[in-house]
Coordinates of C-alpha atoms and ligand atoms in Angstrom, one line a residue:
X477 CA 4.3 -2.3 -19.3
X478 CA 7.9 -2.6 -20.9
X479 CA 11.3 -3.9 -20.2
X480 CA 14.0 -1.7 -19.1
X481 CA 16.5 -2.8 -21.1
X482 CA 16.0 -2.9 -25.4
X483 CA 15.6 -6.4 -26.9
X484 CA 15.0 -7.6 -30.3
X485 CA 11.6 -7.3 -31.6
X486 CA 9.4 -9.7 -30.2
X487 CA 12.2 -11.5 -27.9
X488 CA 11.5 -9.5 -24.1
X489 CA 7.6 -10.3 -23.7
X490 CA 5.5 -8.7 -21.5
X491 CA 4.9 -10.9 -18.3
X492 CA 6.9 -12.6 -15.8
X493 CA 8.3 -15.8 -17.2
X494 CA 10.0 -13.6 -20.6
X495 CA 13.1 -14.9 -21.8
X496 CA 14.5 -11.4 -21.3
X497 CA 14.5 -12.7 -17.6
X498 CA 12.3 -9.7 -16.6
X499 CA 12.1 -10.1 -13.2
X500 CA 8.7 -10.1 -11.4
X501 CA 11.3 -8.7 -8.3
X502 CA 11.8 -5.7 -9.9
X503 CA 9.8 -3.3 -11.0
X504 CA 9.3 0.6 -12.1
X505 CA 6.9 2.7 -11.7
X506 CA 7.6 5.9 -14.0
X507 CA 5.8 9.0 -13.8
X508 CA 2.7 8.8 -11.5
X509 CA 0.9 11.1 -8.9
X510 CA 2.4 9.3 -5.9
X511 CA -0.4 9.8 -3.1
X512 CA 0.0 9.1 0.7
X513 CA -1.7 10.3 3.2
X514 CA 0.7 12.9 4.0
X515 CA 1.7 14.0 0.7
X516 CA 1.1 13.5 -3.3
X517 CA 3.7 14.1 -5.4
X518 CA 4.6 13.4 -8.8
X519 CA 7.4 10.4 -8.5
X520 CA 9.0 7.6 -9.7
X521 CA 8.5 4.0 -7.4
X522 CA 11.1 1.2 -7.4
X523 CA 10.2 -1.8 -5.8
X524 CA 12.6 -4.9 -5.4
X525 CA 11.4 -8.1 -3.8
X526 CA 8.3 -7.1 -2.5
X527 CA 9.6 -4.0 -0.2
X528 CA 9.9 -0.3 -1.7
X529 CA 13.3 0.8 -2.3
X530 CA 12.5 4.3 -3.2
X531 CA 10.2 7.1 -4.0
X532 CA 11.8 9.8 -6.0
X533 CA 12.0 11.9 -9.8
X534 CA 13.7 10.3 -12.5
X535 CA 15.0 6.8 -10.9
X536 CA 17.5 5.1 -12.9
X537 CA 17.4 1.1 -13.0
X538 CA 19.4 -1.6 -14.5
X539 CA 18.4 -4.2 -17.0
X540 CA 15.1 -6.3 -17.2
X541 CA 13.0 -4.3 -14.5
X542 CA 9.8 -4.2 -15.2
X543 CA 8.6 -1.0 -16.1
X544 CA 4.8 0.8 -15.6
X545 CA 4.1 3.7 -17.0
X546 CA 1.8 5.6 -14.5
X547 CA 1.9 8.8 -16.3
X548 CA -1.6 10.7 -15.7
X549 CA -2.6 8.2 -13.2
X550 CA -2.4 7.5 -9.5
X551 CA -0.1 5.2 -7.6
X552 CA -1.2 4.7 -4.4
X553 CA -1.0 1.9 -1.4
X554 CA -3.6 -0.9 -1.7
X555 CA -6.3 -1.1 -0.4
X556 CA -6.9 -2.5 3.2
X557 CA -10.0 -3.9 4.3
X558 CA -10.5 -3.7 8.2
X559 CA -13.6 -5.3 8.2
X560 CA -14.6 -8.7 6.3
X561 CA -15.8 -12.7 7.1
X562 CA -14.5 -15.3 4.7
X563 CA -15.8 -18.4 4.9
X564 CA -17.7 -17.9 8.4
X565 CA -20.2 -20.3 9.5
X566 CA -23.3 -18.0 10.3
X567 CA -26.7 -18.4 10.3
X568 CA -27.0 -21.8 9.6
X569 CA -24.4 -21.6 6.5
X570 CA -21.4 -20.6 5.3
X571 CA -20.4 -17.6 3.6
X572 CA -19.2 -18.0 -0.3
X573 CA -16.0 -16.5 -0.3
X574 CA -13.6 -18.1 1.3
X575 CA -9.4 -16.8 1.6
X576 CA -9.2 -17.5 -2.2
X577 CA -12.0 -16.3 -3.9
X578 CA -12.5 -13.5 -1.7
X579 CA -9.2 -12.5 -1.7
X580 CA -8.9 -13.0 -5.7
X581 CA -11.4 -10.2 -5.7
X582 CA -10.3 -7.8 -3.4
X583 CA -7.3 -7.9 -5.3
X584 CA -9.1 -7.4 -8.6
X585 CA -10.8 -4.2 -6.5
X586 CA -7.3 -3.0 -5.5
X587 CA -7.2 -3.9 -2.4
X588 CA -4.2 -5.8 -1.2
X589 CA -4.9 -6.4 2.8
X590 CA -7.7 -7.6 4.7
X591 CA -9.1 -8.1 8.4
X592 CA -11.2 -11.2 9.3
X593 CA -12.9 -12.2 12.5
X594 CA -12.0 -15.3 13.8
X595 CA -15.0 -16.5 15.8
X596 CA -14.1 -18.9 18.4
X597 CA -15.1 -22.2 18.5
X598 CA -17.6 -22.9 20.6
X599 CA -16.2 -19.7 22.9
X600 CA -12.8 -21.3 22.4
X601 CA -10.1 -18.8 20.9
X602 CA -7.6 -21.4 20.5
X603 CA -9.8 -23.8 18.1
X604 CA -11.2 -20.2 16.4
X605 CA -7.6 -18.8 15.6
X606 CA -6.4 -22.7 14.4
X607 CA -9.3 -23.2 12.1
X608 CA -8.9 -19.8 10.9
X609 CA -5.4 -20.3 10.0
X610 CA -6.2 -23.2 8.2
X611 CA -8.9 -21.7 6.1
X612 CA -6.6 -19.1 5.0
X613 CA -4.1 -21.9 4.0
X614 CA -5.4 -20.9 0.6
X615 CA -4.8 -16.9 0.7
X616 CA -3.3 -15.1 -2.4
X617 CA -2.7 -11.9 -0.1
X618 CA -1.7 -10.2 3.0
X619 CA -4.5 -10.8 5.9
X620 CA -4.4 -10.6 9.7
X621 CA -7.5 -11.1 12.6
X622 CA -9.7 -9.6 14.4
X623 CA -11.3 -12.0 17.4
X624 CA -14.8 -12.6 18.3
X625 CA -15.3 -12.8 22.2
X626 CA -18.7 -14.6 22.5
X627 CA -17.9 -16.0 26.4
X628 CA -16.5 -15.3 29.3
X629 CA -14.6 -17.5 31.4
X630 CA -10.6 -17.9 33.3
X631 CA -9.9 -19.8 30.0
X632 CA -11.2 -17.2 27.7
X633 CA -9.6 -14.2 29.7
X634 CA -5.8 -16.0 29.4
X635 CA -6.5 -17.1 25.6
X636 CA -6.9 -13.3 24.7
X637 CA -2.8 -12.9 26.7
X638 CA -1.9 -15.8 24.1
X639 CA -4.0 -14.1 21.2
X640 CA -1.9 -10.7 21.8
X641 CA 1.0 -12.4 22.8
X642 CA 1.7 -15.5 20.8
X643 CA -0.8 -15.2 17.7
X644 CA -0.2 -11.2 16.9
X645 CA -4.3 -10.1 17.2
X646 CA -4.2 -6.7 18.7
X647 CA -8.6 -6.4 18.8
X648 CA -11.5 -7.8 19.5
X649 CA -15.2 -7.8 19.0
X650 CA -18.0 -7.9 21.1
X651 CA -21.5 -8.8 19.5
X652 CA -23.8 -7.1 21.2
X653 CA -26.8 -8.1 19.5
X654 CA -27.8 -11.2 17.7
X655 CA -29.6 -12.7 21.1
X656 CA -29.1 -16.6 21.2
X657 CA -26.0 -16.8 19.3
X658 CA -23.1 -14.2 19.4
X659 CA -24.4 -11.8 21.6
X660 CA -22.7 -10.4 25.5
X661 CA -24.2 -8.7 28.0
X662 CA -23.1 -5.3 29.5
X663 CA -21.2 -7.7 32.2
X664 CA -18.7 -9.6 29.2
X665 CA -18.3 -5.8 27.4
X666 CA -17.0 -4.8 30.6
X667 CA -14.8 -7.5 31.6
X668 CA -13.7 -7.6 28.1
X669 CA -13.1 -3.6 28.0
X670 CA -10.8 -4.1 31.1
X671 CA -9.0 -7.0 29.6
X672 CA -8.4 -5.2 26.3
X673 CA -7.0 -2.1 28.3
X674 CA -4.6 -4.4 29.9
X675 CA -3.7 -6.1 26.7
X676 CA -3.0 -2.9 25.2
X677 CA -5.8 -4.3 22.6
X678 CA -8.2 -2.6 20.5
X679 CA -12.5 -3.5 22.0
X680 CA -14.5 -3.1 18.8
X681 CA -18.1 -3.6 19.3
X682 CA -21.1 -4.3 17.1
X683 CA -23.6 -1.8 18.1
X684 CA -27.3 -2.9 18.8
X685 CA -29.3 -3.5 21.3
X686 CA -29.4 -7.3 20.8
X687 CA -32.6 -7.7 23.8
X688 CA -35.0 -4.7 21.6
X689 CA -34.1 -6.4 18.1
X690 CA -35.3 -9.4 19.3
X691 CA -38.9 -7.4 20.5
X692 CA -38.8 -5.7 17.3
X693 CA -38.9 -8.7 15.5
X694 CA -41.5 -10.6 17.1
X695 CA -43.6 -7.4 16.9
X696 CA -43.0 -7.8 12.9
X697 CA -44.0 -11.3 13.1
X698 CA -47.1 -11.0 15.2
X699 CA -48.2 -7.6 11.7
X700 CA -47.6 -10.4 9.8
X701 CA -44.5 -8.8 7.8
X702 CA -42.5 -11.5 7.3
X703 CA -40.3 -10.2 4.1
X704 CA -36.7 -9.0 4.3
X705 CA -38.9 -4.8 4.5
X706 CA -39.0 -6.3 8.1
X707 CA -35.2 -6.8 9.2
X708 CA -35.1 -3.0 8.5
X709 CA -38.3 -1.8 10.4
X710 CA -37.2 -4.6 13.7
X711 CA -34.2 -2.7 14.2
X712 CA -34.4 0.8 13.6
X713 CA -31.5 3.6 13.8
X714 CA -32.1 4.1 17.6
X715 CA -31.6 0.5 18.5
X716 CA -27.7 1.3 16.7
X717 CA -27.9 4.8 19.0
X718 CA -28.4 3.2 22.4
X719 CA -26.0 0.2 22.0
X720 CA -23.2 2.4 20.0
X721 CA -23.8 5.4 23.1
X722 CA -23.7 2.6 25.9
X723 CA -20.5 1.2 24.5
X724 CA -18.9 4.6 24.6
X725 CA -19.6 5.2 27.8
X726 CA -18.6 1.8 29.4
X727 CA -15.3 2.4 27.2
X728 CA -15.0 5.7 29.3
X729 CA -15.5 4.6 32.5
X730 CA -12.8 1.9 31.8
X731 CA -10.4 4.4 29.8
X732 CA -10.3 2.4 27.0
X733 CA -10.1 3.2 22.9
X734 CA -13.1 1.9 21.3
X735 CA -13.6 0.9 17.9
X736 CA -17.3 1.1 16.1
X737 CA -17.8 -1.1 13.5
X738 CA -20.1 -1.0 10.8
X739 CA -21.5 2.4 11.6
X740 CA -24.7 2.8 9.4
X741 CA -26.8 5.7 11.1
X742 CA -27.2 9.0 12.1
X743 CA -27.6 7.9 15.2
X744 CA -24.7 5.8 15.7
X745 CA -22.6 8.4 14.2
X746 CA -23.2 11.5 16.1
X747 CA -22.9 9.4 19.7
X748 CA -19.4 8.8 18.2
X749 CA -19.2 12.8 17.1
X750 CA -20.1 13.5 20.3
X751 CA -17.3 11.1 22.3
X752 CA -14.9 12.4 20.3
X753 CA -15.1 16.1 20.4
X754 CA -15.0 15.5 24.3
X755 CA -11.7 14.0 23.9
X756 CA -12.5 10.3 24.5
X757 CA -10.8 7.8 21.6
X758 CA -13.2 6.2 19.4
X759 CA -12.8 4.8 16.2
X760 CA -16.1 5.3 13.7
X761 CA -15.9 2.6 10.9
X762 CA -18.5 3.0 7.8
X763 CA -19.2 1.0 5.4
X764 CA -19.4 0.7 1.7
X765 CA -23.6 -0.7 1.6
X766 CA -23.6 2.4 4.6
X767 CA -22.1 4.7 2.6
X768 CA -24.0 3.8 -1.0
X769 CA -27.1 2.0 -0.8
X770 CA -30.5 3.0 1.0
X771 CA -33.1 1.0 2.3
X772 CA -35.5 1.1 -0.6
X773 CA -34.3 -2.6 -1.6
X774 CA -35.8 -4.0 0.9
X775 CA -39.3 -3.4 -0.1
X776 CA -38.6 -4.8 -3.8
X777 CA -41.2 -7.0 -4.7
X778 CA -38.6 -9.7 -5.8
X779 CA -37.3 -11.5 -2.7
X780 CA -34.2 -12.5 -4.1
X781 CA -33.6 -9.0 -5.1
X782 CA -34.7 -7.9 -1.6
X783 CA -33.0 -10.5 0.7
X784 CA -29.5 -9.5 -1.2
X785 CA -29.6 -6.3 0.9
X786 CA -30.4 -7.6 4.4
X787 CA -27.1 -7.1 6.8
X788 CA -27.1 -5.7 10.6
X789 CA -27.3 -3.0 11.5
X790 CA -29.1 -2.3 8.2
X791 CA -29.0 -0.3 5.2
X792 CA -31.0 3.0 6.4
X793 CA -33.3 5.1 4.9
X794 CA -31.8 7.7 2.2
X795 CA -30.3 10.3 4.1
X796 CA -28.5 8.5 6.4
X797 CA -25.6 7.6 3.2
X798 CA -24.9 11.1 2.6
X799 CA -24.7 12.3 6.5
X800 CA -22.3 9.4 6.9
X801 CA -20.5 10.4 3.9
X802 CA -20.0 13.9 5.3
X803 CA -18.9 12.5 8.8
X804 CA -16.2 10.6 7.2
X805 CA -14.9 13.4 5.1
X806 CA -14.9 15.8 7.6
X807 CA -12.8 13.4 10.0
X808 CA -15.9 12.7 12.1
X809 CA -15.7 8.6 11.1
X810 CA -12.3 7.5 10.2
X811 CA -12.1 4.2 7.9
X812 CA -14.1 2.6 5.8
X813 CA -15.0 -1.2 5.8
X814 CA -17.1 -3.8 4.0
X815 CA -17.9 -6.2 6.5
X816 CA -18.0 -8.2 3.0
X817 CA -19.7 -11.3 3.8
X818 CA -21.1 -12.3 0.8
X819 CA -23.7 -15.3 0.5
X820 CA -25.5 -16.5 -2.8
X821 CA -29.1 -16.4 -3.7
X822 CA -29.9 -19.9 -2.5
X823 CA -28.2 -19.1 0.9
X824 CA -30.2 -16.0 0.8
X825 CA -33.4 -18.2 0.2
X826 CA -33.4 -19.7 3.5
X827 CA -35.3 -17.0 5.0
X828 CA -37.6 -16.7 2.5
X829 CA -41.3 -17.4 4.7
X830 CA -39.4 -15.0 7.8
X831 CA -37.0 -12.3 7.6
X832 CA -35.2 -12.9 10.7
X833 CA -33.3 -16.5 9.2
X834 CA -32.1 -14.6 5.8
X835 CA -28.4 -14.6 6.5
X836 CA -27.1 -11.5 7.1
X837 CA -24.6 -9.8 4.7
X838 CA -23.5 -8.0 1.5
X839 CA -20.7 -8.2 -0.6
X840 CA -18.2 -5.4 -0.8
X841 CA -14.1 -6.4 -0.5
X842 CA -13.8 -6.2 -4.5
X843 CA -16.1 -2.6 -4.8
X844 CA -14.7 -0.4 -2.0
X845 CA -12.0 1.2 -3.5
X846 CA -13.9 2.2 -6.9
X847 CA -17.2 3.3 -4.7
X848 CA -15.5 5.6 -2.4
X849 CA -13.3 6.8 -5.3
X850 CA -16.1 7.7 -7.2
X851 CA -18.6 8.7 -4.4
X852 CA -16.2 10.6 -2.4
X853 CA -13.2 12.0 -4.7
X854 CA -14.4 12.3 -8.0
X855 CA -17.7 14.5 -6.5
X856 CA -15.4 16.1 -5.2
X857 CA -15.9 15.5 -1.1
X858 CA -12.8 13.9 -0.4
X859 CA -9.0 14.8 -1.1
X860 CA -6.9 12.3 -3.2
X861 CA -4.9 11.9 0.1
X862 CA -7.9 11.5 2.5
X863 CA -8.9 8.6 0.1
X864 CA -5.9 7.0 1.2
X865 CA -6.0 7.6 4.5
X866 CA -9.6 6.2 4.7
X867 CA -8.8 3.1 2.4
X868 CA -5.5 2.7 3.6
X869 CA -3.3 4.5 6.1
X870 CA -5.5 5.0 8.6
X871 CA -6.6 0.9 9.4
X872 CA -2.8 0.4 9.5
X873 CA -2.3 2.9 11.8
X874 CA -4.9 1.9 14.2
X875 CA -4.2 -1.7 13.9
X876 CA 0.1 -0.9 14.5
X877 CA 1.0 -1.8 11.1
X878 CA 1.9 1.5 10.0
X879 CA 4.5 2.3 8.2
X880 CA 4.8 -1.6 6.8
X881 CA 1.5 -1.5 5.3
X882 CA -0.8 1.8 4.7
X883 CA 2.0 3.8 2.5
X884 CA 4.4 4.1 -0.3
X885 CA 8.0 5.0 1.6
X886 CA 11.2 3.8 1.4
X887 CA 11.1 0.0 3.3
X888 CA 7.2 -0.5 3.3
X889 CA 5.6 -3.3 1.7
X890 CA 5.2 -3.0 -2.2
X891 CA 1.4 -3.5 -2.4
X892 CA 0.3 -0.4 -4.6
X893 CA -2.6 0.4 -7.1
X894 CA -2.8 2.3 -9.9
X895 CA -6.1 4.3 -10.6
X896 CA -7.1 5.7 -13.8
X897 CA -8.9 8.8 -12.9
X898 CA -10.2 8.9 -16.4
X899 CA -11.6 5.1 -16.7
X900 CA -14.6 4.0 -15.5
X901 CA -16.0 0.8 -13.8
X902 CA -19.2 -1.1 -13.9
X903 CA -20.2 -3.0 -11.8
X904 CA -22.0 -6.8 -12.6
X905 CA -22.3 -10.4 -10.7
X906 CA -21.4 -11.8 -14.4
X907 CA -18.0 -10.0 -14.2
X908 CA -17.0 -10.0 -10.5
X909 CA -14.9 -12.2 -8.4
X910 CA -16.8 -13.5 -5.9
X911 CA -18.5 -16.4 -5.6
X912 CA -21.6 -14.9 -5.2
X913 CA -24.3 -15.0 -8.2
X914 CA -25.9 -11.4 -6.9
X915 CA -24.4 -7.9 -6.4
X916 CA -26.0 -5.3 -4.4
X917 CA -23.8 -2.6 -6.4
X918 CA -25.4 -4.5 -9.8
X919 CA -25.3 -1.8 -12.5
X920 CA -23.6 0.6 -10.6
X921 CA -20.9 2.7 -13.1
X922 CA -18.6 5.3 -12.1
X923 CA -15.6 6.9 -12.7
X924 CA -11.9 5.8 -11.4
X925 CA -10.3 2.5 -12.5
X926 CA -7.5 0.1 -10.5
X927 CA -5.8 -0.6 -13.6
X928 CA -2.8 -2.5 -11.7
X929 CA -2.6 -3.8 -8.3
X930 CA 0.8 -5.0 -6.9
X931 CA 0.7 -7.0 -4.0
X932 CA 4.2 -8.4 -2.4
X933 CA 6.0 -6.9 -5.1
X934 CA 4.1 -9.0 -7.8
X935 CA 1.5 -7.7 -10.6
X936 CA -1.4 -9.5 -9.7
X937 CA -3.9 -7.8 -11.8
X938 CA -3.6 -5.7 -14.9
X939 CA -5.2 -5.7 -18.1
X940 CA -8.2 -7.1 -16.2
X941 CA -6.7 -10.5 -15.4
X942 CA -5.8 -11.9 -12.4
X943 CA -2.5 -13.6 -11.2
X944 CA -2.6 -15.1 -7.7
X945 CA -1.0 -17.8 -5.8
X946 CA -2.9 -19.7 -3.8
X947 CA -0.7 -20.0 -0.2
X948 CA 1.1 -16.8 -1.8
X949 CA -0.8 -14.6 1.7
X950 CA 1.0 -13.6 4.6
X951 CA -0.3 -13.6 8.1
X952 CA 0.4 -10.2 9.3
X953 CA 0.8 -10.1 13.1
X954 CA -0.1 -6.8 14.8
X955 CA 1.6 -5.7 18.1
X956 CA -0.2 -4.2 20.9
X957 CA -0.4 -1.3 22.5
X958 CA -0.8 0.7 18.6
X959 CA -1.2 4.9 19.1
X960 CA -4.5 4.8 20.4
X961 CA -2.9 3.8 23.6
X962 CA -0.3 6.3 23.5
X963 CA -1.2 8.5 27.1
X964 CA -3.8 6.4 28.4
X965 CA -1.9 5.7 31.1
X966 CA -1.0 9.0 31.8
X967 CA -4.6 10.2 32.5
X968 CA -5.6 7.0 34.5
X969 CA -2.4 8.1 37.2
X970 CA -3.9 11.6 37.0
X971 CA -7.0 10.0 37.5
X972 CA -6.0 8.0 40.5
X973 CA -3.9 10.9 42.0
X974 CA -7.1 13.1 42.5
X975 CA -8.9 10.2 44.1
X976 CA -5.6 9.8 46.9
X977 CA -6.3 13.4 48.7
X978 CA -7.6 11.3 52.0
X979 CA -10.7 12.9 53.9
X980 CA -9.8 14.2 57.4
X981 CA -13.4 13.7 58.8
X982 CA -13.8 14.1 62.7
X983 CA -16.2 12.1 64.8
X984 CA -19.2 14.3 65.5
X985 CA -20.4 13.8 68.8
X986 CA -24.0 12.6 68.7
Ligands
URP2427 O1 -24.8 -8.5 8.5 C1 -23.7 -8.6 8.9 N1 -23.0 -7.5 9.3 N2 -23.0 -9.7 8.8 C2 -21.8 -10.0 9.3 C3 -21.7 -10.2 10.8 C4 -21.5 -8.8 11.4 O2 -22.3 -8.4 12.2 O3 -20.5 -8.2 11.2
ZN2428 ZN1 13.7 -7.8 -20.7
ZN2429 ZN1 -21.3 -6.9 13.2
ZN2430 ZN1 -19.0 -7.9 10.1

């Protein structure tokens, strides 16, 4: 990283504050592979105050711009996360990360955007979305929410007008397992469905049949397996099946796009597979653990190394990682999450005489982007531009942030990586961000390094170091009524018109 214009030796440093007065506004990115999910070509990127000004060959630029060379390397948008929970109360604690540290380290990981769930206060949506926006008081990027519905009531049904409305969340999710605490019943989904529709906003549901986990576990607990092995074998891939196939169809019969969240089987996957090729809009949303890891963990004889891996629906049997690797790069699923909600051994601890209190949750907002680069395009399953449609283009898309966020063109938002094709990452607790002391990638090396994320127009991280602002993140509000809902009325009058043929019937005599 240079200045633009020559100084005397030693006088223009590297780094924002130079005496040069190298602008942290301005900057240059010479010679890269620019990738969008459209195209990749090999361009130049100037970005002044935080917005692209242009993507082109051979840009010329005035004095003290900051200059990158990208040469060999590729400059693409950050990262955005659709799925995460910083600092959630859950499970009888709170998860480590909160808007800083989490966001320090998705940053660090290259990825410059995030979507949290705001779960409501006591059912309340108002108290959720205040006490979320004070906990990201501290953010050091770009973020914007998901809401939780966990009631139904009058007061609940007009708070989601005022979330949409007002507050700029454009989706909600529906629990629909974890009995006794977040969990609706078919009545709320549908309700909720109908409201979303309305809204114009996006249902996402987590897909398990809350009422059969519950049985599954107690039939664990009367064998006597009380270690984390049993979270997996309590809910197996069918339980995801049933709820992931009944959501689909109550989305149908209410005409409504439906979003999947943390698909992690099989099972889950091909009831999505199956919507999709007859026509009906739903969103499949893998994760990273879903994508990576198998189930073997769980039955490590160390429980902290065992309890590390325990998230819902879980980590699946080998087999399962690769089929949903195929579904996503063959369009089947569409974006991939984290659900990064990370908690630290002692946290973990707190289930250790029965599996079902281990909080649920594994880390992931700083790994993403180098595990599906590695796993994905440097195996050579994935396009360089599908990469950033899955990490990227298509979550701002579906979430009606699109062009702003999700690309590198002329007026978007100047948060950008730069991946080293030919470096390599390792993965280690003793180096990461988070707060957590555990890993569930630990040891995991492969090829593809963020070497620079921009986010807002600033370097935040190069040369491995870090330079955030706390209170530096933006809420990002997203509008309704985003693509998915492009037509949907359409087929609902076509729908009604075939219903308004009225019946001539005669009496019959008798
Ligand atoms: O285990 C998980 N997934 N924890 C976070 C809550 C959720 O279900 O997304
Ligand atoms: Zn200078
Ligand atoms: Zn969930
Ligand atoms: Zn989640």
């Amino acid at each position: 990283i240079s200045c633009s214009t020559s100084e005397p030796q030693g006088f223009c440093a590297v780094g924002y504050e130079s005496d040069c007065g190298l602008s942290s506004e301005k900057i240059l990115i010479k010679g890269g592979t620019v990738v969008n999910a459209h195209r990749k070509e090999v361009a130049d990127v100037y970005i002044e105050d935080g917005i692209v000004v242009s993507v082109r060959p051979n840009i010329k630029v005035g004095d003290h711009v900051k200059i990158i060379d990208a040469t060999g390397k590729y400059v693409m948008p950050g990262g955005i996360d659709p799925h995460t929970h910083l600092e959630m109360e859950f499970m009888g604690t709170v998860t480590i990360d909160d808007f800083f540290t989490g966001q320090a380290a998705a940053l660090a990981g290259g990825t410059t955007m995030h979507i949290d769930f705001v779960i409501p206060v006591n059912g309340n949506l108002s108290a959720g979305f205040e006490s979320y926006m004070n906990k990201a008081k501290k953010a050091v990027m770009d973020y914007g929410f998901h809401m939780a519905i966990t009631k139904w009531d009058e007061g609940v049904s007009k708070d989601m007008e005022l979330m949409v409305n007002e507050h700029g969340i454009n989706s909600f999710k529906f629990f629909m397992a974890y009995k006794g605490s977040l969990m609706i019943r078919d009545e709320l989904l549908l309700q909720g469905l109908q409201k979303c529709k309305s809204l114009g906003a996006i249902a996402m549901v987590h897909a398990e049949n809350g009422d059969a986990v519950a049985e599954g576990q107690k039939r664990m607990i009367d064998l006597g397996i009380t270690g984390p092995e049993g979270h997996a074998l309590s809910r197996p891939p069918v339980l995801e099946g049933e709820a992931t196939a009944r959501a689909i169809r109550l989305a149908n019969f209410v005409n409504t796009p439906l979003y999947v969240v943390h698909v992690m089987s099989i099972d889950a996957m091909e009831e999505i597979a199956k919507a999709r090729k007859a026509g009906q809009r739903v969103i499949g949303e893998p994760v990273a653990s879903g994508l990576i890891l198998d189930d073997s963990w769980l039955w490590h004889p160390d429980y902290t190394t065992a309890a590390k891996y325990v998230m819902s629906p879980p980590i699946r049997t080998s087999g399962h990682d690769k089929a949903l690797q195929a579904a996503l790069s063959t369009g089947v699923l569409q974006l991939v999450g984290t659900d990064h909600c990370a908690f630290n051994s002692t946290q973990k601890a707190l289930g250790s005489e029965d599996f079902r209190k281990i909080p649920n949750g594994v880390n992931g907002i700083e790994e993403r982007m180098h595990l599906i680069w590695d796993k994905m395009v440097e195996s050579g399953q994935m396009t360089v531009t599908d990469y950033v449609r899955v990490t990227s283009t298509e979550c701002a898309k579906v979430f009606n942030i699109y062009p702003r966020k999700g690309a590198i063109l002329e007026g978007s938002d100047a948060d950008i990586i730069i991946l080293n094709p030919n470096a390599s990452f390792k993965i280690a607790a003793a180096s990461h961000h988070s707060r957590s002391d555990t890993n569930v990638y630990e040891g995991t090396k492969g090829k593809g390094k963020v070497e620079v994320t921009i986010s807002q127009g600033r370097v935040v991280y190069e040369d491995g170091k870090l330079k955030v602002t706390p209170g530096s993140g933006r809420y990002i509000r997203m509008p309704p009524f985003g693509y998915l809902f492009d037509g949907i009325e359409k087929a609902d009058a076509a729908y009604f018109a075939s219903l308004n043929a009225p019946i001539q019937r005669t009496k019959s005599a008798a």
